[in-house]
Amino acid sequence: EHLESIISDFNVKEGEKRSLLDDLNTNAYFLELVDSVLGEDGVKNLAISTILPNINSNIASLVNDMHLNFSIQFDKKFNCIIKQLGEEISPMTLSTGERKKADFIVIVSIIKVLKLRFPQLNLLFLDELLSSVDSDGVHDILKILSNTIKDLGINVFIINHTVLPHELFDKRVNIYRENGFSRVNIENIE
């Protein structure tokens, strides 16, 4: 009886081990499946191969419109490559104004792609976008922004602490402090 009890306990434990091993194999298979879908060769690679050319095309067009002397492109790992005169350069070698222009170009390019996927996207806030940008750059940015607004049907709020050319805007919202309280003045621009 004692021997039968030991054999029975052994068989139960072996069954538990097999069950646990089956669960581990099932989990490992599931994790391999998830990795194949979401990993480097799965959806990520598919997204990059379908979205990246569109983003890079938009970036190249906007770099040309802004008359920049460098190019911007994302590689397949979504690393930003900046080239000047055919040589890769560090973003830190660009001036603050040039970096702001590059950031703007990338933002607009990504918004164009996002708008295709999410047509309900209709609001963009740009805070201090134009600080440290030369006057030609400000004009180029505002022109591109105006065209983008018309093409995509989005509302853009530009937060800026200097006067901007008002002919490109529908409204001016001035926020100021009066007697310790914030006041808002909204003007229609004609």
mmCIF file of C-alpha atoms in Angstrom:
data_model
loop_
_atom_site.group_PDB
_atom_site.id
_atom_site.type_symbol
_atom_site.label_atom_id
_atom_site.label_comp_id
_atom_site.label_asym_id
_atom_site.label_seq_id
_atom_site.Cartn_x
_atom_site.Cartn_y
_atom_site.Cartn_z
ATOM 1 C CA GLU A 1 0.000 0.000 0.000
ATOM 2 C CA HIS A 2 2.796 2.316 0.881
ATOM 3 C CA LEU A 3 4.500 1.611 -2.447
ATOM 4 C CA GLU A 4 1.231 2.173 -4.343
ATOM 5 C CA SER A 5 0.813 5.477 -2.488
ATOM 6 C CA ILE A 6 4.342 6.578 -3.469
ATOM 7 C CA ILE A 7 3.721 5.564 -7.114
ATOM 8 C CA SER A 8 0.367 7.386 -7.104
ATOM 9 C CA ASP A 9 1.952 10.546 -5.642
ATOM 10 C CA PHE A 10 4.740 10.282 -8.209
ATOM 11 C CA ASN A 11 2.212 9.961 -11.068
ATOM 12 C CA VAL A 12 0.236 12.977 -9.772
ATOM 13 C CA LYS A 13 3.400 15.077 -9.537
ATOM 14 C CA GLU A 14 4.520 13.947 -13.001
ATOM 15 C CA GLY A 15 1.081 14.896 -14.356
ATOM 16 C CA GLU A 16 1.369 18.315 -12.696
ATOM 17 C CA LYS A 17 4.854 18.755 -14.220
ATOM 18 C CA ARG A 18 3.558 17.795 -17.685
ATOM 19 C CA SER A 19 0.649 20.214 -17.289
ATOM 20 C CA LEU A 20 3.003 22.976 -16.168
ATOM 21 C CA LEU A 21 5.366 22.198 -19.049
ATOM 22 C CA ASP A 22 2.435 22.293 -21.501
ATOM 23 C CA ASP A 23 1.394 25.682 -20.052
ATOM 24 C CA LEU A 24 4.968 26.965 -20.406
ATOM 25 C CA ASN A 25 5.147 25.715 -24.001
ATOM 26 C CA THR A 26 1.794 27.337 -24.765
ATOM 27 C CA ASN A 27 2.951 30.615 -23.204
ATOM 28 C CA ALA A 28 6.267 30.446 -25.076
ATOM 29 C CA TYR A 29 4.409 29.822 -28.345
ATOM 30 C CA PHE A 30 2.083 32.730 -27.611
ATOM 31 C CA LEU A 31 5.020 35.043 -26.831
ATOM 32 C CA GLU A 32 6.783 33.974 -30.039
ATOM 33 C CA LEU A 33 3.595 34.686 -31.981
ATOM 34 C CA VAL A 34 3.186 38.117 -30.366
ATOM 35 C CA ASP A 35 6.850 38.906 -31.038
ATOM 36 C CA SER A 36 6.499 37.900 -34.687
ATOM 37 C CA VAL A 37 3.488 40.204 -35.078
ATOM 38 C CA LEU A 38 4.616 43.166 -32.989
ATOM 39 C CA GLY A 39 8.377 42.731 -33.209
ATOM 40 C CA GLU A 40 10.900 44.092 -35.691
ATOM 41 C CA ASP A 41 9.604 41.947 -38.555
ATOM 42 C CA GLY A 42 5.903 42.330 -37.798
ATOM 43 C CA VAL A 43 3.501 45.244 -37.714
ATOM 44 C CA LYS A 44 6.264 47.703 -36.867
ATOM 45 C CA ASN A 45 8.137 46.824 -40.038
ATOM 46 C CA LEU A 46 4.930 46.956 -42.065
ATOM 47 C CA ALA A 47 4.030 50.355 -40.613
ATOM 48 C CA ILE A 48 7.478 51.731 -41.259
ATOM 49 C CA SER A 49 7.580 50.413 -44.812
ATOM 50 C CA THR A 50 4.187 51.929 -45.644
ATOM 51 C CA ILE A 51 4.263 55.168 -43.629
ATOM 52 C CA LEU A 52 7.926 56.137 -43.760
ATOM 53 C CA PRO A 53 8.122 56.824 -47.524
ATOM 54 C CA ASN A 54 5.152 59.191 -47.210
ATOM 55 C CA ILE A 55 6.698 61.037 -44.257
ATOM 56 C CA ASN A 56 10.087 61.279 -45.994
ATOM 57 C CA SER A 57 8.438 62.524 -49.190
ATOM 58 C CA ASN A 58 6.556 65.233 -47.261
ATOM 59 C CA ILE A 59 9.758 66.193 -45.436
ATOM 60 C CA ALA A 60 11.741 66.486 -48.690
ATOM 61 C CA SER A 61 9.053 68.686 -50.224
ATOM 62 C CA LEU A 62 8.891 70.964 -47.177
ATOM 63 C CA VAL A 63 12.698 71.207 -46.920
ATOM 64 C CA ASN A 64 12.647 72.404 -50.520
ATOM 65 C CA ASP A 65 9.821 74.890 -49.809
ATOM 66 C CA MET A 66 11.783 76.301 -46.870
ATOM 67 C CA HIS A 67 14.980 76.609 -48.959
ATOM 68 C CA LEU A 68 17.062 74.787 -46.355
ATOM 69 C CA ASN A 69 20.645 73.813 -47.171
ATOM 70 C CA PHE A 70 20.341 70.437 -45.485
ATOM 71 C CA SER A 71 18.130 67.375 -45.919
ATOM 72 C CA ILE A 72 16.152 65.442 -43.342
ATOM 73 C CA GLN A 73 15.156 61.802 -43.643
ATOM 74 C CA PHE A 74 14.129 58.975 -41.329
ATOM 75 C CA ASP A 75 15.730 55.567 -41.776
ATOM 76 C CA LYS A 76 13.976 52.222 -41.275
ATOM 77 C CA LYS A 77 14.635 52.331 -37.544
ATOM 78 C CA PHE A 78 13.072 55.815 -37.456
ATOM 79 C CA ASN A 79 16.383 57.516 -36.739
ATOM 80 C CA CYS A 80 16.538 61.059 -38.067
ATOM 81 C CA ILE A 81 19.363 61.529 -40.570
ATOM 82 C CA ILE A 82 20.367 65.099 -41.407
ATOM 83 C CA LYS A 83 22.720 65.626 -44.326
ATOM 84 C CA GLN A 84 24.442 68.747 -45.544
ATOM 85 C CA LEU A 85 26.437 68.708 -48.781
ATOM 86 C CA GLY A 86 25.967 64.927 -48.892
ATOM 87 C CA GLU A 87 27.546 64.326 -45.468
ATOM 88 C CA GLU A 88 25.633 63.279 -42.359
ATOM 89 C CA ILE A 89 25.742 65.948 -39.660
ATOM 90 C CA SER A 90 24.705 66.113 -36.033
ATOM 91 C CA PRO A 91 21.511 68.054 -35.283
ATOM 92 C CA MET A 92 23.568 69.920 -32.676
ATOM 93 C CA THR A 93 25.528 71.614 -35.479
ATOM 94 C CA LEU A 94 22.344 73.342 -36.633
ATOM 95 C CA SER A 95 21.454 76.729 -35.207
ATOM 96 C CA THR A 96 18.435 77.023 -32.910
ATOM 97 C CA GLY A 97 16.438 78.545 -35.768
ATOM 98 C CA GLU A 98 17.424 75.738 -38.149
ATOM 99 C CA ARG A 99 16.444 73.115 -35.553
ATOM 100 C CA LYS A 100 13.066 74.838 -35.105
ATOM 101 C CA LYS A 101 12.537 74.798 -38.886
ATOM 102 C CA ALA A 102 13.476 71.103 -38.997
ATOM 103 C CA ASP A 103 11.139 70.332 -36.087
ATOM 104 C CA PHE A 104 8.325 72.202 -37.836
ATOM 105 C CA ILE A 105 8.885 70.268 -41.061
ATOM 106 C CA VAL A 106 8.786 66.932 -39.232
ATOM 107 C CA ILE A 107 5.660 67.937 -37.264
ATOM 108 C CA VAL A 108 3.771 68.981 -40.402
ATOM 109 C CA SER A 109 4.836 65.809 -42.240
ATOM 110 C CA ILE A 110 3.657 63.577 -39.421
ATOM 111 C CA ILE A 111 0.377 65.516 -39.082
ATOM 112 C CA LYS A 112 -0.299 64.997 -42.784
ATOM 113 C CA VAL A 113 0.080 61.238 -42.316
ATOM 114 C CA LEU A 114 -1.965 61.246 -39.088
ATOM 115 C CA LYS A 115 -4.757 63.193 -40.780
ATOM 116 C CA LEU A 116 -5.116 60.383 -43.336
ATOM 117 C CA ARG A 117 -5.608 57.847 -40.556
ATOM 118 C CA PHE A 118 -7.558 60.108 -38.195
ATOM 119 C CA PRO A 119 -9.627 62.517 -40.298
ATOM 120 C CA GLN A 120 -11.289 63.896 -37.155
ATOM 121 C CA LEU A 121 -7.942 65.389 -36.100
ATOM 122 C CA ASN A 122 -8.537 69.117 -36.326
ATOM 123 C CA LEU A 123 -6.587 70.967 -33.659
ATOM 124 C CA LEU A 124 -2.907 71.825 -33.362
ATOM 125 C CA PHE A 125 -1.153 74.013 -30.781
ATOM 126 C CA LEU A 126 2.267 75.405 -31.629
ATOM 127 C CA ASP A 127 3.989 77.110 -28.714
ATOM 128 C CA GLU A 128 6.863 79.509 -29.469
ATOM 129 C CA LEU A 129 7.356 77.894 -32.853
ATOM 130 C CA LEU A 130 8.738 81.072 -34.382
ATOM 131 C CA SER A 131 11.162 82.222 -31.705
ATOM 132 C CA SER A 132 14.793 82.122 -32.890
ATOM 133 C CA VAL A 133 13.672 81.841 -36.525
ATOM 134 C CA ASP A 134 14.855 84.460 -39.037
ATOM 135 C CA SER A 135 12.258 86.627 -40.799
ATOM 136 C CA ASP A 136 12.461 84.641 -44.071
ATOM 137 C CA GLY A 137 12.003 81.452 -42.073
ATOM 138 C CA VAL A 138 8.985 82.931 -40.252
ATOM 139 C CA HIS A 139 7.446 83.827 -43.615
ATOM 140 C CA ASP A 140 8.152 80.328 -45.028
ATOM 141 C CA ILE A 141 6.756 78.615 -41.928
ATOM 142 C CA LEU A 142 3.589 80.725 -41.917
ATOM 143 C CA LYS A 143 3.079 80.151 -45.658
ATOM 144 C CA ILE A 144 3.458 76.377 -45.255
ATOM 145 C CA LEU A 145 1.221 76.447 -42.197
ATOM 146 C CA SER A 146 -1.435 78.412 -44.081
ATOM 147 C CA ASN A 147 -1.393 75.888 -46.949
ATOM 148 C CA THR A 148 -1.465 72.962 -44.514
ATOM 149 C CA ILE A 149 -4.445 74.446 -42.666
ATOM 150 C CA LYS A 150 -6.349 74.829 -45.931
ATOM 151 C CA ASP A 151 -5.394 71.381 -47.243
ATOM 152 C CA LEU A 152 -6.106 69.464 -44.040
ATOM 153 C CA GLY A 153 -8.934 71.534 -42.556
ATOM 154 C CA ILE A 154 -7.326 71.906 -39.151
ATOM 155 C CA ASN A 155 -7.438 74.708 -36.608
ATOM 156 C CA VAL A 156 -4.071 75.937 -35.439
ATOM 157 C CA PHE A 157 -3.262 78.007 -32.382
ATOM 158 C CA ILE A 158 0.125 79.696 -32.537
ATOM 159 C CA ILE A 159 1.368 80.943 -29.203
ATOM 160 C CA ASN A 160 3.868 83.718 -29.785
ATOM 161 C CA HIS A 161 5.132 86.693 -27.779
ATOM 162 C CA THR A 162 5.940 88.898 -30.750
ATOM 163 C CA VAL A 163 3.736 90.467 -33.391
ATOM 164 C CA LEU A 164 3.106 88.245 -36.405
ATOM 165 C CA PRO A 165 1.840 89.219 -39.854
ATOM 166 C CA HIS A 166 -1.895 89.211 -39.186
ATOM 167 C CA GLU A 167 -3.033 88.662 -42.804
ATOM 168 C CA LEU A 168 -2.525 84.908 -42.444
ATOM 169 C CA PHE A 169 -4.802 84.571 -39.408
ATOM 170 C CA ASP A 170 -8.560 84.625 -38.812
ATOM 171 C CA LYS A 171 -8.436 85.680 -35.180
ATOM 172 C CA ARG A 172 -6.033 87.120 -32.679
ATOM 173 C CA VAL A 173 -6.417 86.076 -29.060
ATOM 174 C CA ASN A 174 -4.654 88.369 -26.620
ATOM 175 C CA ILE A 175 -4.282 87.148 -23.064
ATOM 176 C CA TYR A 176 -3.089 89.674 -20.545
ATOM 177 C CA ARG A 177 -3.162 90.376 -16.833
ATOM 178 C CA GLU A 178 -5.325 93.165 -15.445
ATOM 179 C CA ASN A 179 -5.694 93.878 -11.727
ATOM 180 C CA GLY A 180 -4.278 90.454 -10.867
ATOM 181 C CA PHE A 181 -6.692 88.587 -13.196
ATOM 182 C CA SER A 182 -6.170 87.098 -16.632
ATOM 183 C CA ARG A 183 -8.180 88.768 -19.363
ATOM 184 C CA VAL A 184 -8.858 87.432 -22.833
ATOM 185 C CA ASN A 185 -9.520 89.596 -25.849
ATOM 186 C CA ILE A 186 -10.522 87.878 -29.123
ATOM 187 C CA GLU A 187 -10.399 89.949 -32.306
ATOM 188 C CA ASN A 188 -11.525 88.908 -35.774
ATOM 189 C CA ILE A 189 -8.879 89.779 -38.341
ATOM 190 C CA GLU A 190 -10.177 90.993 -41.656
#
